[in-house]
Short mmCIF file of C-alpha atoms in Angstrom, two decimals:
data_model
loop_
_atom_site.label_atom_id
_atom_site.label_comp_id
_atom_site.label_asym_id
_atom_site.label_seq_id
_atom_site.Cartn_x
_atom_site.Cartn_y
_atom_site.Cartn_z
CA UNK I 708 -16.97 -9.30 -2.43
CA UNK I 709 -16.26 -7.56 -5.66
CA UNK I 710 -12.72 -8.49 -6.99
CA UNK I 711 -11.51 -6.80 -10.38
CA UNK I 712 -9.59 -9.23 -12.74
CA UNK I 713 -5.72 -8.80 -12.81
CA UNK I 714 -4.51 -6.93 -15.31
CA UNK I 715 -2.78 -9.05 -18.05
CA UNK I 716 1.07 -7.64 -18.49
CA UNK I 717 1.86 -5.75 -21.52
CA UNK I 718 4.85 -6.10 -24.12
CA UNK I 719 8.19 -5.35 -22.91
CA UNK I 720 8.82 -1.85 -23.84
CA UNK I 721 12.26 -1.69 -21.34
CA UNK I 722 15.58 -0.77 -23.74
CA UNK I 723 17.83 -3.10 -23.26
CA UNK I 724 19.04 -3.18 -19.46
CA UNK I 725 18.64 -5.60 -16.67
CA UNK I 726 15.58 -3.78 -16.40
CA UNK I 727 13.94 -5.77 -19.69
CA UNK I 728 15.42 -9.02 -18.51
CA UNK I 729 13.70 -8.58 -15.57
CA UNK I 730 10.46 -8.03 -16.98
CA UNK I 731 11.02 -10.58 -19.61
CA UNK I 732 11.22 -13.49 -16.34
CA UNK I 733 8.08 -12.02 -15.71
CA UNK I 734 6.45 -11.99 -18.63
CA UNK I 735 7.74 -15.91 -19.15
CA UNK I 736 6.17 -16.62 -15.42
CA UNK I 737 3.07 -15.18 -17.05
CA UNK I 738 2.74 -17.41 -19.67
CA UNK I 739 3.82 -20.54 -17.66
CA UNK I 740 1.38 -19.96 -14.91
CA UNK I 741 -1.49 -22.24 -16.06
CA UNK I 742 1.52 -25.50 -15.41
CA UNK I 743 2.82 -24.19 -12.05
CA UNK I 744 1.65 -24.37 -8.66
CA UNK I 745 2.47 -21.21 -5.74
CA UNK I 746 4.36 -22.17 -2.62
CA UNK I 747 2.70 -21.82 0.54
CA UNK I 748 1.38 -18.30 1.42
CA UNK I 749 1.82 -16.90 -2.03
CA UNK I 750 -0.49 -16.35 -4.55
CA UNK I 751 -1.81 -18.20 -7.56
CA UNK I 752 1.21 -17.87 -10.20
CA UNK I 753 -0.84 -15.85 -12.33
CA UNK I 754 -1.03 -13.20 -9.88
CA UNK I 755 2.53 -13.45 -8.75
CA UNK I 756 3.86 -13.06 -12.24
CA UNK I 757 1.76 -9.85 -13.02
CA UNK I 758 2.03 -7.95 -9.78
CA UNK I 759 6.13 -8.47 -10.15
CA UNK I 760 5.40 -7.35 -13.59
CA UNK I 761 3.41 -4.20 -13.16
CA UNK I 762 5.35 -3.47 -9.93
CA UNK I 763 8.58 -3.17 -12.05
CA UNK I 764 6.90 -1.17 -14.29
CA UNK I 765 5.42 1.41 -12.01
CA UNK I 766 7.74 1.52 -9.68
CA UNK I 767 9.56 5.01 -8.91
CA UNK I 768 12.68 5.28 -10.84
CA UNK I 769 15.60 4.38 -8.36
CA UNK I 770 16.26 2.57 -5.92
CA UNK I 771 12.42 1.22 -5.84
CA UNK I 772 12.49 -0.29 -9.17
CA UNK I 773 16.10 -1.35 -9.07
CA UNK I 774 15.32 -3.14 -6.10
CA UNK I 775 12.31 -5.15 -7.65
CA UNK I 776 14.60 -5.74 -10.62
CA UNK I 777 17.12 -7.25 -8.42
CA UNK I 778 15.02 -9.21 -6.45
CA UNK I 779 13.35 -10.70 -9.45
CA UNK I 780 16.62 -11.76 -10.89
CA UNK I 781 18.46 -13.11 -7.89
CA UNK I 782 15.44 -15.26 -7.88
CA UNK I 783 17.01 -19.06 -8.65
CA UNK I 784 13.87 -20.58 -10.52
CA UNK I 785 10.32 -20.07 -10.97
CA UNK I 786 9.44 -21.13 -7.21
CA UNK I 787 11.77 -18.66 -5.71
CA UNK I 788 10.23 -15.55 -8.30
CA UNK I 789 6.66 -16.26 -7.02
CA UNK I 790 8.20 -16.08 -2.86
CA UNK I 791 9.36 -12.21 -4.16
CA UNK I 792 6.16 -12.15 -5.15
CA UNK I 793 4.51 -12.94 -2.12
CA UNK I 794 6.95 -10.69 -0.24
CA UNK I 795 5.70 -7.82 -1.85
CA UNK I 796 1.90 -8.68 -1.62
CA UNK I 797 2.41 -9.03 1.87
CA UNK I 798 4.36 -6.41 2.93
CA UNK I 799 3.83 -4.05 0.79
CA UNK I 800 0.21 -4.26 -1.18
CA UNK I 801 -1.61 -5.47 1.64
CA UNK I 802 0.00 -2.93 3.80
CA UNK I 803 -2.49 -0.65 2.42
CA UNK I 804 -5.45 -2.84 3.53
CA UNK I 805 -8.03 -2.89 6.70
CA UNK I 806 -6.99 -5.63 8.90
CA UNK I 807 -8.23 -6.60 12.39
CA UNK I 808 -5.52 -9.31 12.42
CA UNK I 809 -1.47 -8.54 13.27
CA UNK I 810 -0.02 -6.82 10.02
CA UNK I 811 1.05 -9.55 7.77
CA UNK I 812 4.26 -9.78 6.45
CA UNK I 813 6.90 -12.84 5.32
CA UNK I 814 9.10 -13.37 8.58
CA UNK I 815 12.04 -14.11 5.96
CA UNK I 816 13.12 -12.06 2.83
CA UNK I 817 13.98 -15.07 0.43
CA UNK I 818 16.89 -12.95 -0.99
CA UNK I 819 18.27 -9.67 0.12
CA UNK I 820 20.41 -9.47 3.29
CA UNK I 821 19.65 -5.34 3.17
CA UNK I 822 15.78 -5.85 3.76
CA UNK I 823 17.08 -7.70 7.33
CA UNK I 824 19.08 -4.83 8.22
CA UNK I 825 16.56 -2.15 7.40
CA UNK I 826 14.09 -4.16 9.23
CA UNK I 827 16.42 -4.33 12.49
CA UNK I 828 16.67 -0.55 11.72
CA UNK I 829 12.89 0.04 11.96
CA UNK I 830 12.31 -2.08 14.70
CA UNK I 831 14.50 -0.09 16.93
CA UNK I 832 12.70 3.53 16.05
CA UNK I 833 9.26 1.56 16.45
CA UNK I 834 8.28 2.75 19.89
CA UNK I 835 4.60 3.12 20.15
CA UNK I 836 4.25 6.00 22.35
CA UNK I 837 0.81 7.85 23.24
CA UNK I 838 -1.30 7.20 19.76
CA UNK I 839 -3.67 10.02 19.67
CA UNK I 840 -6.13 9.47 16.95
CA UNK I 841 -8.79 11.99 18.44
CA UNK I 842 -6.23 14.45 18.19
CA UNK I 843 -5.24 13.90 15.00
CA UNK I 844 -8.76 13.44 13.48
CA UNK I 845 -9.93 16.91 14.79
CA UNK I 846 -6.87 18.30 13.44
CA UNK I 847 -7.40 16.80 10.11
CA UNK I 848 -11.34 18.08 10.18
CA UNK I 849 -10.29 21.53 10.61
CA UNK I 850 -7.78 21.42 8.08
CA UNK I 851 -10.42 19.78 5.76
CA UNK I 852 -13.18 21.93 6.37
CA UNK I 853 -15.19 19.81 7.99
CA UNK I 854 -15.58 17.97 4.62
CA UNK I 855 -15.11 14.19 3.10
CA UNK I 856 -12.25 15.15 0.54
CA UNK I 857 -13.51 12.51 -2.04
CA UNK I 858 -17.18 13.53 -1.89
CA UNK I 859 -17.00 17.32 -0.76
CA UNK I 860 -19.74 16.67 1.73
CA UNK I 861 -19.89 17.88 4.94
CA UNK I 862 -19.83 16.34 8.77
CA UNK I 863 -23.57 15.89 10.21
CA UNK I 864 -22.68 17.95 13.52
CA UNK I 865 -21.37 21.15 11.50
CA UNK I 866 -24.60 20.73 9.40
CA UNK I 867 -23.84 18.40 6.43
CA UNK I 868 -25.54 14.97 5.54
CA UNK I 869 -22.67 12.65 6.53
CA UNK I 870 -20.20 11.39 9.22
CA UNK I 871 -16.97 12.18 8.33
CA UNK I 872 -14.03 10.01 9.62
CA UNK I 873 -9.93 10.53 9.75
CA UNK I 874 -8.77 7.58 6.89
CA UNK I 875 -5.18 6.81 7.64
CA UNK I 876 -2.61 6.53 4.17
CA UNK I 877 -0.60 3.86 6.07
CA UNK I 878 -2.79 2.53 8.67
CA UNK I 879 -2.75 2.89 12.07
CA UNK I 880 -2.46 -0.75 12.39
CA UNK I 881 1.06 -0.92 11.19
CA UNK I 882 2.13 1.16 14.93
CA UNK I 883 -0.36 -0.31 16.86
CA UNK I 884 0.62 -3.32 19.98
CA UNK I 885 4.02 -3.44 18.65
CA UNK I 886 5.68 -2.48 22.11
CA UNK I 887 3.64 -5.70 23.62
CA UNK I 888 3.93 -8.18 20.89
CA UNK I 889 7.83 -9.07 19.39
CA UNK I 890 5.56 -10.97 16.69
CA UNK I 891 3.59 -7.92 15.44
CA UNK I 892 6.46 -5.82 16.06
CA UNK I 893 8.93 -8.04 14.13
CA UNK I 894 5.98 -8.52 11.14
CA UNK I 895 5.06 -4.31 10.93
CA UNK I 896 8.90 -3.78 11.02
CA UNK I 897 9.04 -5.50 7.92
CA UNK I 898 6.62 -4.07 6.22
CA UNK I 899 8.02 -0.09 7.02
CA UNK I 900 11.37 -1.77 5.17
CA UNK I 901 9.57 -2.62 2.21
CA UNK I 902 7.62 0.92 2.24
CA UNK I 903 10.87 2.69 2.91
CA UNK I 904 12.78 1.23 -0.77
CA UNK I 905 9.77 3.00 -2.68
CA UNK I 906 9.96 6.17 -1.48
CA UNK I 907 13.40 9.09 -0.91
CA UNK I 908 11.17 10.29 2.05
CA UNK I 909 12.23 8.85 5.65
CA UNK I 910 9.53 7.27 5.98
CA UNK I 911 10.42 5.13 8.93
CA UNK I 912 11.55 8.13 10.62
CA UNK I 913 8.34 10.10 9.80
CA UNK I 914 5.73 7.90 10.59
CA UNK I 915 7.20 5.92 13.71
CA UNK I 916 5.70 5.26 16.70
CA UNK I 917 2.45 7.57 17.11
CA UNK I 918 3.62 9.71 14.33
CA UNK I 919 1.16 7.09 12.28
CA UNK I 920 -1.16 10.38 13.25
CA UNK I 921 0.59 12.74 11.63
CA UNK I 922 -1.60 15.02 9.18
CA UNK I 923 0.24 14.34 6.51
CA UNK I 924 -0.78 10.30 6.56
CA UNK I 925 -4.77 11.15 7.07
CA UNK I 926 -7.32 12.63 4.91
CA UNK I 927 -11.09 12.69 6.07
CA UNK I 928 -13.40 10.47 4.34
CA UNK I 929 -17.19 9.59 4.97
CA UNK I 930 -17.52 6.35 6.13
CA UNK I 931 -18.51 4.57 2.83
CA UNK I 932 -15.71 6.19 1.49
CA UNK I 933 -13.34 5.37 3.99
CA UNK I 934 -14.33 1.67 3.55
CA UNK I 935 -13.29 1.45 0.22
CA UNK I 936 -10.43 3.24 0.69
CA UNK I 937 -9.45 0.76 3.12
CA UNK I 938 -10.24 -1.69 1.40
CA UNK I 939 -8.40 -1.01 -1.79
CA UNK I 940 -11.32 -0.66 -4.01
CA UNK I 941 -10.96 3.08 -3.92
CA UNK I 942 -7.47 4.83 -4.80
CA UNK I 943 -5.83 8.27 -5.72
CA UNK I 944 -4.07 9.35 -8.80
CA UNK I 945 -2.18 12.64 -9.03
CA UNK I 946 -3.31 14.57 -12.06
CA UNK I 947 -1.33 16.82 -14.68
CA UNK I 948 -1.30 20.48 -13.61
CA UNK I 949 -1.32 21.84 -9.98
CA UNK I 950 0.36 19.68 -7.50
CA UNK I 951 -1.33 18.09 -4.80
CA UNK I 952 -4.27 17.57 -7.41
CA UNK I 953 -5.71 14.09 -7.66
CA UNK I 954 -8.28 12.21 -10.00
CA UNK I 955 -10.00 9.23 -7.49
CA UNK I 956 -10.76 6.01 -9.27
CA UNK I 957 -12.67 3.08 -7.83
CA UNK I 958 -12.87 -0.78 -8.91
CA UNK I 959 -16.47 -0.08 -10.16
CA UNK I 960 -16.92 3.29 -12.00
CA UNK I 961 -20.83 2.70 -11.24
CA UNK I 962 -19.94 3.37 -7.82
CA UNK I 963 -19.10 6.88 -8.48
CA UNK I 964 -22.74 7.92 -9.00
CA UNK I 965 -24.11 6.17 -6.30
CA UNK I 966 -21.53 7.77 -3.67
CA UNK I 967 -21.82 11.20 -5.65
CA UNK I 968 -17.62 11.06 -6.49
CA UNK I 969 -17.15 13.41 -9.24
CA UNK I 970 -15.07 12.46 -12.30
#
């Protein structure tokens, strides 16, 4: 499996604000990493200190990025940073990911008492209803055209070259056996907290239960495509000029020939 290096952090460019403290722990964490040692379940220091980093730094302005901010300095020493750290890699990074296994997530927020109660909140509105994905996914072809948005090409039974398939934003995964398992339930309704601070949408509300299906959350991908996609190696950046516009960018640009993605 390809994995691209982690992006060392830059300078602190933050005015003064709690903000540049904040980053400033991080950038110390950084440069301490090679002498510490992670606590269980969280990643090598070196990777907690720049996700925390770059997370503060790309974060959406409000409550998103004053959250991380305030997580990373209620944090009481080094060991406690790199547990936000795994909190966020967990439920929110690897969110994004393909996983057979139950959607994994901390069971305990090392420092915020407001996670737990959002949590409780999206546990209650997770009821998993009839999930439809054949519905939505021939939905989502006819909106698309019958085409893989990344590639333009179209599905093999209306004439094209490839099988197209419905890729899901948030996956399905995070709705799925939740009304059967309190464990899964309890671990996805963590993870729809942690989604919820980065975004003003409600997105608890709008994606609960088989609402996961919703157009909105899928695009239609060919199935290399949707791989990637899944499996973080492929991503979406909106571009300058007309909204909903995006630029896709992959971990290996010498993918983009082989797949036929245009620039």
């Amino acid at each position: 499996m390809y994995l691209k290096p982690s992006i060392p952090l830059p300078p602190n460019t933050f005015p003064e604000s709690a903000f540049r403290s904040a980053y400033q722990r991080c950038l110390a964490l950084e440069a301490a990493a090679s002498g510490l040692k992670a606590p269980t379940h969280c990643p090598p220091p070196i990777v907690c200190a720049r996700l925390l980093g770059h997370l503060l730094r790309l974060a959406p302005d409000g409550n998103g990025r004053g959250q991380v901010q305030r997580e990373i300095m209620s944090a009481a020493d080094d060991a406690k940073l790199m547990e936000v750290a795994g909190v966020y890699l967990h439920g929110f990074i690897r969110a994004f990911k393909r996983s057979s296994g139950p959607t994994p997530a901390p069971s305990e927020h090392p420092s915020r008492p407001s996670f737990e109660d959002a949590r409780a909140y999206s546990m209650e509105l997770m009821q998993e209803g009839t999930l439809d994905h054949r519905k939505a996914r021939d939905a989502a072809l006819h909106r698309d055209n019958y085409r893989c948005v990344i590639t333009g090409k179209l599905n093999i039974p209306q004439g094209g070259s490839t099988y197209v398939e419905a890729a899901h934003i948030i996956p399905e995964a995070t709705n799925t056996k939740v009304d059967e398992n309190y464990k899964k339930r309890f671990h996805s309704a963590g993870v729809w907290a942690i989604l919820s601070m980065f975004t003003d949408l409600d997105i608890i509300v709008d994606l609960a239960g088989n609402k996961i299906h919703r157009l909105e959350n899928i695009v239609m991908m060919n199935q290399h495509c949707h791989h990637l996609f899944d499996d973080l190696y492929l991503w979406l950046k909106p571009t300058e000029g007309p909204p909903h516009t995006y630029r896709v960018h992959l971990a290996r640009e010498e993918w983009r020939k082989d797949e036929g993605i245009p620039e």
